DNA sequence: CTCTTACCTAACCACTTGGTTATCTAACCT
DNA sequence: AGGTTAGATAACCAAGTGGTTAGGTAAGAG
């Protein structure tokens, strides 16, 4: 699978996006990351492995803790990819705008 | 599942992203969309249903054809989401830059 | 009316995913 | 040394995914 697919797949889970959001406030241990969710430790471990394979986090070692930190670089590719479609969602607004104008015309 | 998760999941497949890319050039029938890929018709049908449920395409009816057209509006949410992380990938560049500067310093 | 074309649905298969519990390692604390 | 804490791994399970083939429907063409 290509990098972009792996990234999108990693982002397709709300728990994983919440973990990323938490990591914007700074590094955190696995325990800290798992606190907001009522799922088991191993489940969190799996999510972290998915994020790590997608290159979205990196993990260090400090005694018995394995602190995670955000690495947002793959998200730039996501942003660039999405931005290429901007003219199409803009186009929809343009079309809607045209429709509304037409309706006003017909009203008169 | 929330809208964003469904959108990301839909985008996590290269075939589906290729279909979206093709649709930027204008509406297309299912047959036309399936041509570039050597997978069966039903497989394409499934991909289209995923895209439709994600709100990324709409489908009309014209005689025996069911023309698909792009609806990029869910991608705006994706772009906005990713943009919120811009400062973090920028931060990485900043850190890398600092590192390179430091290495140059040490070289002298 | 029959044939072909475009497309969908159903049933099936192998593989992946998101979760679990149970068990292990590694480091710190008495 | 023994106990606790942080975390990973293994084995398992239900549900979802991406593909297949077979068969169905609906519309245009001869």
Coordinates of N, CA and C (backbone and C1' of nucleotides) in Angstrom, one line a residue, chain B residues 16 40 42-43 46-47 64, chain D residues 18-22 27-28:
Chain B
X16 N -10.4 4.0 -5.2 CA -11.4 5.0 -5.0 C -10.8 6.4 -5.3
X40 N -13.4 -6.6 -11.5 CA -14.7 -6.9 -12.0 C -15.7 -5.8 -11.8
X42 N -18.8 -5.7 -10.4 CA -19.3 -5.7 -9.0 C -18.3 -5.0 -8.0
X43 N -17.0 -5.3 -8.3 CA -16.0 -4.6 -7.4 C -16.1 -3.1 -7.5
X46 N -19.1 -1.8 -5.7 CA -18.9 -1.7 -4.3 C -18.1 -0.4 -4.0
X47 N -17.1 -0.1 -4.7 CA -16.3 1.1 -4.5 C -17.2 2.3 -4.6
X64 N -30.1 3.4 -19.6 CA -29.4 2.3 -18.9 C -28.1 2.7 -18.2
Chain D
dG18 P -12.2 -1.8 1.2 O5' -11.7 -2.7 0.0 C5' -10.5 -3.4 0.2 C4' -10.5 -4.6 -0.8 C3' -11.0 -4.3 -2.2 O3' -10.1 -4.7 -3.2 C1' -12.1 -6.2 -1.3
dG19 P -10.4 -4.3 -4.7 O5' -11.0 -5.7 -5.3 C5' -10.2 -6.7 -5.7 C4' -10.8 -8.0 -5.5 C3' -11.8 -8.5 -6.5 O3' -11.2 -8.9 -7.7 C1' -12.3 -9.3 -4.3
dT20 P -12.2 -9.0 -9.1 O5' -12.8 -10.5 -8.9 C5' -12.0 -11.6 -8.7 C4' -12.8 -12.8 -8.3 C3' -13.9 -13.2 -9.3 O3' -13.4 -14.1 -10.2 C1' -14.8 -13.2 -7.0
dT21 P -14.2 -14.3 -11.6 O5' -15.5 -15.1 -11.2 C5' -15.4 -16.4 -10.6 C4' -16.7 -17.0 -10.3 C3' -17.7 -17.1 -11.5 O3' -18.3 -18.3 -11.5 C1' -18.7 -15.7 -9.9
dA22 P -19.3 -18.8 -12.7 O5' -20.8 -18.4 -12.1 C5' -21.1 -18.8 -10.8 C4' -22.6 -18.4 -10.5 C3' -23.5 -18.5 -11.7 O3' -24.7 -19.1 -11.3 C1' -23.5 -16.3 -10.9
dA27 P -36.4 1.1 -17.5 O5' -35.7 1.6 -18.8 C5' -34.3 2.1 -18.7 C4' -33.6 1.8 -20.0 C3' -34.4 2.1 -21.3 O3' -33.6 3.0 -22.1 C1' -33.4 -0.1 -21.4
dG28 P -34.2 3.8 -23.3 O5' -33.4 3.2 -24.5 C5' -32.0 3.5 -24.6 C4' -31.3 2.6 -25.6 C3' -31.7 2.7 -27.0 O3' -30.6 2.7 -27.8 C1' -32.0 0.4 -26.3

